[in-house]
Amino acid sequence: MFGGKRRIDRVLAPDFTAGIEDIDMDELRRRRDLSRAELEYLSFLRRLVQGRRDILQHELERRQRGGDPESIIDQLAAILADAPVGSSRGEALLLAIPDEEISLARRRVERLVSDSGLSNLPALSDEELEDAVTRIDEEERNLSDLRGRVIEVHDLLQAELVRRYREQLGGKFR
C-alpha cells in the first residue's frame, strides 16, 4: 500500500527513490538507513517463519517414518541446527531490532501457527500440520518477495551514496 504510514510502505513507495540524484546527502542517508531497518526487520521475521516451518516439517516427517512421538523441546535444538540457511547477502546485522518490532514479528508468526500448537504437535492432525506448513510457505514467499524489493531500494540508495563519495574524493585528488 503506497502512501501508507508503515515503514515498508514508505520504503517501497515510488517516490522514495525518485529523483535520487537530487536528494541531499542527509536525506539520502536517512532513506538508506530506513530501508536497512526494514530489511533487518523482514530478515528477522523471515527467520522466525522458517524456524516454525522447520518444526512442523520435522513432525510431519517423523509421522511419515512412523517414529515415536517425541517432545518438541527435546528435539528443538537438533531441528533448528539442521535447518537449511536461507539466502544471505553475507552482511552482519547492523541495526538492533527494537523490542516493539520483535513483538510485532512474533505475533504475526503466531497468527500462522500458534505457539501452543507447536508445544503439543502430537495433538495436531496431519491435515492441520500440512495446512500450517502451507500457510507458512506462502508467508515465507511473500516475505522473500518484499525483502527482495527492499534490497533493491537499499542497494540503489547505497550505490548513489557511494557514487557521490567517489565523486567527492575524485575531485580532491585530481
mmCIF file of C-alpha atoms in Angstrom:
data_model
loop_
_atom_site.group_PDB
_atom_site.id
_atom_site.type_symbol
_atom_site.label_atom_id
_atom_site.label_comp_id
_atom_site.label_asym_id
_atom_site.label_seq_id
_atom_site.Cartn_x
_atom_site.Cartn_y
_atom_site.Cartn_z
ATOM 1 C CA MET A 1 0.000 0.000 0.000
ATOM 2 C CA PHE A 2 1.889 3.041 -1.246
ATOM 3 C CA GLY A 3 1.473 6.180 0.787
ATOM 4 C CA GLY A 4 0.875 4.211 3.979
ATOM 5 C CA LYS A 5 2.383 5.052 7.326
ATOM 6 C CA ARG A 6 4.233 1.790 7.828
ATOM 7 C CA ARG A 7 7.964 1.808 7.139
ATOM 8 C CA ILE A 8 7.564 -0.835 4.410
ATOM 9 C CA ASP A 9 5.008 1.350 2.629
ATOM 10 C CA ARG A 10 7.328 4.343 2.712
ATOM 11 C CA VAL A 11 10.388 2.373 1.573
ATOM 12 C CA LEU A 12 8.563 0.760 -1.349
ATOM 13 C CA ALA A 13 6.721 3.908 -2.438
ATOM 14 C CA PRO A 14 7.829 5.015 -5.918
ATOM 15 C CA ASP A 15 8.754 8.488 -4.673
ATOM 16 C CA PHE A 16 11.198 7.078 -2.091
ATOM 17 C CA THR A 17 13.924 6.808 -4.744
ATOM 18 C CA ALA A 18 12.509 9.121 -7.424
ATOM 19 C CA GLY A 19 14.936 11.875 -8.346
ATOM 20 C CA ILE A 20 17.626 10.196 -6.284
ATOM 21 C CA GLU A 21 20.349 12.362 -7.843
ATOM 22 C CA ASP A 22 18.711 15.492 -6.389
ATOM 23 C CA ILE A 23 18.182 14.277 -2.813
ATOM 24 C CA ASP A 24 20.578 15.927 -0.368
ATOM 25 C CA MET A 25 23.129 13.698 1.401
ATOM 26 C CA ASP A 26 21.480 13.765 4.826
ATOM 27 C CA GLU A 27 18.125 12.742 3.387
ATOM 28 C CA LEU A 28 19.774 10.104 1.222
ATOM 29 C CA ARG A 29 21.475 8.596 4.289
ATOM 30 C CA ARG A 30 18.201 8.738 6.241
ATOM 31 C CA ARG A 31 16.381 6.867 3.481
ATOM 32 C CA ARG A 32 19.164 4.311 3.168
ATOM 33 C CA ASP A 33 19.044 3.741 6.940
ATOM 34 C CA LEU A 34 15.253 3.434 6.851
ATOM 35 C CA SER A 35 15.465 0.813 4.114
ATOM 36 C CA ARG A 36 18.165 -1.024 6.082
ATOM 37 C CA ALA A 37 15.954 -1.049 9.195
ATOM 38 C CA GLU A 38 13.117 -2.562 7.154
ATOM 39 C CA LEU A 39 15.484 -5.117 5.668
ATOM 40 C CA GLU A 40 16.638 -6.159 9.163
ATOM 41 C CA TYR A 41 13.028 -6.485 10.330
ATOM 42 C CA LEU A 42 11.977 -8.564 7.317
ATOM 43 C CA SER A 43 15.022 -10.799 7.704
ATOM 44 C CA PHE A 44 14.209 -11.392 11.374
ATOM 45 C CA LEU A 45 10.559 -12.111 10.573
ATOM 46 C CA ARG A 46 11.565 -14.500 7.815
ATOM 47 C CA ARG A 47 13.885 -16.395 10.173
ATOM 48 C CA LEU A 48 11.022 -16.775 12.665
ATOM 49 C CA VAL A 49 8.756 -18.130 9.943
ATOM 50 C CA GLN A 50 11.410 -20.551 8.718
ATOM 51 C CA GLY A 51 12.027 -21.828 12.253
ATOM 52 C CA ARG A 52 8.324 -22.556 12.761
ATOM 53 C CA ARG A 53 8.214 -24.315 9.416
ATOM 54 C CA ASP A 54 11.207 -26.482 10.283
ATOM 55 C CA ILE A 55 9.499 -27.614 13.484
ATOM 56 C CA LEU A 56 6.271 -28.519 11.689
ATOM 57 C CA GLN A 57 8.079 -30.233 8.830
ATOM 58 C CA HIS A 58 10.106 -32.294 11.305
ATOM 59 C CA GLU A 59 6.879 -33.526 12.913
ATOM 60 C CA LEU A 60 5.354 -34.426 9.540
ATOM 61 C CA GLU A 61 8.471 -36.377 8.568
ATOM 62 C CA ARG A 62 8.551 -38.134 11.959
ATOM 63 C CA ARG A 63 4.976 -39.285 11.375
ATOM 64 C CA GLN A 64 5.757 -40.484 7.854
ATOM 65 C CA ARG A 65 8.672 -42.541 9.198
ATOM 66 C CA GLY A 66 6.407 -43.956 11.883
ATOM 67 C CA GLY A 67 8.704 -42.715 14.612
ATOM 68 C CA ASP A 68 7.699 -42.474 18.240
ATOM 69 C CA PRO A 69 6.206 -39.198 19.392
ATOM 70 C CA GLU A 70 8.931 -37.052 20.881
ATOM 71 C CA SER A 71 8.860 -33.965 22.958
ATOM 72 C CA ILE A 72 9.428 -30.989 20.689
ATOM 73 C CA ILE A 73 11.581 -29.438 23.412
ATOM 74 C CA ASP A 74 13.891 -32.470 23.356
ATOM 75 C CA GLN A 75 14.287 -32.171 19.584
ATOM 76 C CA LEU A 76 14.256 -28.396 19.123
ATOM 77 C CA ALA A 77 17.999 -27.786 19.041
ATOM 78 C CA ALA A 78 18.538 -30.574 16.510
ATOM 79 C CA ILE A 79 15.649 -29.426 14.317
ATOM 80 C CA LEU A 80 16.823 -25.841 14.144
ATOM 81 C CA ALA A 81 20.503 -26.775 13.818
ATOM 82 C CA ASP A 82 19.759 -28.923 10.760
ATOM 83 C CA ALA A 83 17.628 -26.241 9.167
ATOM 84 C CA PRO A 84 18.921 -25.030 5.823
ATOM 85 C CA VAL A 85 20.111 -21.468 5.923
ATOM 86 C CA GLY A 86 18.196 -19.137 3.635
ATOM 87 C CA SER A 87 19.852 -16.892 1.110
ATOM 88 C CA SER A 88 22.047 -14.312 2.690
ATOM 89 C CA ARG A 89 23.870 -11.322 1.397
ATOM 90 C CA GLY A 90 26.682 -12.059 3.838
ATOM 91 C CA GLU A 91 26.015 -8.904 5.782
ATOM 92 C CA ALA A 92 26.247 -8.636 9.526
ATOM 93 C CA LEU A 93 23.314 -7.295 11.493
ATOM 94 C CA LEU A 94 23.873 -3.549 11.604
ATOM 95 C CA LEU A 95 20.817 -2.373 13.443
ATOM 96 C CA ALA A 96 19.270 -3.659 16.611
ATOM 97 C CA ILE A 97 15.642 -4.519 16.056
ATOM 98 C CA PRO A 98 13.520 -2.644 18.607
ATOM 99 C CA ASP A 99 11.605 -4.771 21.112
ATOM 100 C CA GLU A 100 8.305 -3.457 19.757
ATOM 101 C CA GLU A 101 9.135 -4.756 16.274
ATOM 102 C CA ILE A 102 10.265 -8.104 17.672
ATOM 103 C CA SER A 103 6.886 -8.405 19.414
ATOM 104 C CA LEU A 104 5.066 -7.499 16.186
ATOM 105 C CA ALA A 105 7.028 -10.117 14.272
ATOM 106 C CA ARG A 106 6.287 -12.808 16.842
ATOM 107 C CA ARG A 107 2.569 -12.001 16.851
ATOM 108 C CA ARG A 108 2.497 -12.113 13.054
ATOM 109 C CA VAL A 109 4.105 -15.550 13.026
ATOM 110 C CA GLU A 110 1.877 -16.814 15.847
ATOM 111 C CA ARG A 111 -1.167 -15.993 13.724
ATOM 112 C CA LEU A 112 0.114 -18.529 11.193
ATOM 113 C CA VAL A 113 0.559 -21.282 13.761
ATOM 114 C CA SER A 114 0.098 -20.754 17.442
ATOM 115 C CA ASP A 115 2.981 -21.482 19.753
ATOM 116 C CA SER A 116 0.588 -23.575 21.835
ATOM 117 C CA GLY A 117 0.096 -25.802 18.792
ATOM 118 C CA LEU A 118 3.846 -26.115 18.407
ATOM 119 C CA SER A 119 4.265 -27.191 22.005
ATOM 120 C CA ASN A 120 1.817 -30.083 21.517
ATOM 121 C CA LEU A 121 2.445 -31.280 17.967
ATOM 122 C CA PRO A 122 1.129 -34.816 18.550
ATOM 123 C CA ALA A 123 -2.312 -33.284 19.231
ATOM 124 C CA LEU A 124 -2.439 -31.777 15.732
ATOM 125 C CA SER A 125 -3.807 -33.849 12.888
ATOM 126 C CA ASP A 126 -1.736 -34.452 9.768
ATOM 127 C CA GLU A 127 -4.126 -32.144 7.911
ATOM 128 C CA GLU A 128 -3.644 -29.353 10.464
ATOM 129 C CA LEU A 129 0.127 -29.732 10.200
ATOM 130 C CA GLU A 130 0.035 -29.687 6.399
ATOM 131 C CA ASP A 131 -2.247 -26.629 6.391
ATOM 132 C CA ALA A 132 0.106 -24.832 8.767
ATOM 133 C CA VAL A 133 3.127 -25.658 6.578
ATOM 134 C CA THR A 134 1.237 -24.377 3.520
ATOM 135 C CA ARG A 135 0.369 -21.088 5.278
ATOM 136 C CA ILE A 136 3.944 -20.683 6.452
ATOM 137 C CA ASP A 137 5.338 -21.410 2.986
ATOM 138 C CA GLU A 138 3.074 -18.746 1.500
ATOM 139 C CA GLU A 139 4.119 -16.240 4.151
ATOM 140 C CA GLU A 140 7.792 -17.034 3.565
ATOM 141 C CA ARG A 141 7.371 -16.457 -0.192
ATOM 142 C CA ASN A 142 5.636 -13.125 0.478
ATOM 143 C CA LEU A 143 8.368 -12.076 2.901
ATOM 144 C CA SER A 144 11.084 -13.106 0.459
ATOM 145 C CA ASP A 145 9.444 -11.033 -2.265
ATOM 146 C CA LEU A 146 9.150 -7.989 -0.010
ATOM 147 C CA ARG A 147 12.693 -8.450 1.234
ATOM 148 C CA GLY A 148 13.984 -8.606 -2.345
ATOM 149 C CA ARG A 149 12.188 -5.381 -3.213
ATOM 150 C CA VAL A 150 13.588 -3.650 -0.120
ATOM 151 C CA ILE A 151 17.085 -4.889 -1.015
ATOM 152 C CA GLU A 152 16.716 -3.270 -4.443
ATOM 153 C CA VAL A 153 15.760 0.052 -2.824
ATOM 154 C CA HIS A 154 18.562 -0.178 -0.266
ATOM 155 C CA ASP A 155 21.141 -1.051 -2.913
ATOM 156 C CA LEU A 156 20.011 1.821 -5.129
ATOM 157 C CA LEU A 157 20.350 4.314 -2.274
ATOM 158 C CA GLN A 158 23.691 2.858 -1.188
ATOM 159 C CA ALA A 159 25.025 2.981 -4.748
ATOM 160 C CA GLU A 160 24.061 6.653 -5.005
ATOM 161 C CA LEU A 161 25.894 7.403 -1.759
ATOM 162 C CA VAL A 162 28.987 5.543 -2.982
ATOM 163 C CA ARG A 163 28.844 7.386 -6.314
ATOM 164 C CA ARG A 164 28.749 10.735 -4.525
ATOM 165 C CA TYR A 165 31.588 9.839 -2.158
ATOM 166 C CA ARG A 166 33.743 8.721 -5.082
ATOM 167 C CA GLU A 167 32.873 11.883 -6.953
ATOM 168 C CA GLN A 168 33.895 13.991 -3.932
ATOM 169 C CA LEU A 169 37.125 12.057 -3.425
ATOM 170 C CA GLY A 170 37.948 12.129 -7.131
ATOM 171 C CA GLY A 171 37.709 15.902 -7.120
ATOM 172 C CA LYS A 172 40.150 16.186 -4.216
ATOM 173 C CA PHE A 173 42.823 14.041 -5.840
ATOM 174 C CA ARG A 174 42.807 15.493 -9.330
#
